[in-house]
Amino acid sequence: MIIPVRCFSCGKVVGDRWTQYLALLESGHTEGDALDGLGLKRYCCRRMVLTHVDLIEKLLHCELYPLTT
């Protein structure tokens, strides 16, 4: 799925923080510390980031139509 631009509940912009969130996780921060560092205090906004599954990377590896010659 595409990263949601806004929180579905309150409308706060959360999509611009996705790459920063991943960078914080790779540097060793916990999920809670990373979300706090990004300024996501509301539980609805935290839910949007925590529950997002980045399917685009997985779909790029799939072959939808077999090649026929």
Tab-separated table of C-alpha atoms in Angstrom, residues 1 10 12 18 20 24-28 31 39 43 52 54 60 63-64:
chain	number	residue	atom	x	y	z
A	1	MET	CA	0.000	0.000	0.000
A	10	CYS	CA	-7.495	13.609	13.018
A	12	LYS	CA	-2.577	15.386	10.703
A	18	TRP	CA	7.909	7.666	6.956
A	20	GLN	CA	12.640	9.503	8.924
A	24	LEU	CA	15.413	6.026	13.252
A	25	LEU	CA	14.515	2.343	13.448
A	26	GLU	CA	17.645	1.368	11.532
A	27	SER	CA	19.781	3.459	13.877
A	28	GLY	CA	18.573	1.405	16.834
A	31	GLU	CA	9.283	2.241	17.791
A	39	GLY	CA	6.470	14.445	17.163
A	43	TYR	CA	-2.360	7.464	19.375
A	52	HIS	CA	1.518	0.547	7.790
A	54	ASP	CA	4.889	-1.289	2.744
A	60	LEU	CA	7.878	-4.865	-7.350
A	63	GLU	CA	5.722	-10.825	-12.038
A	64	LEU	CA	2.080	-10.134	-12.792
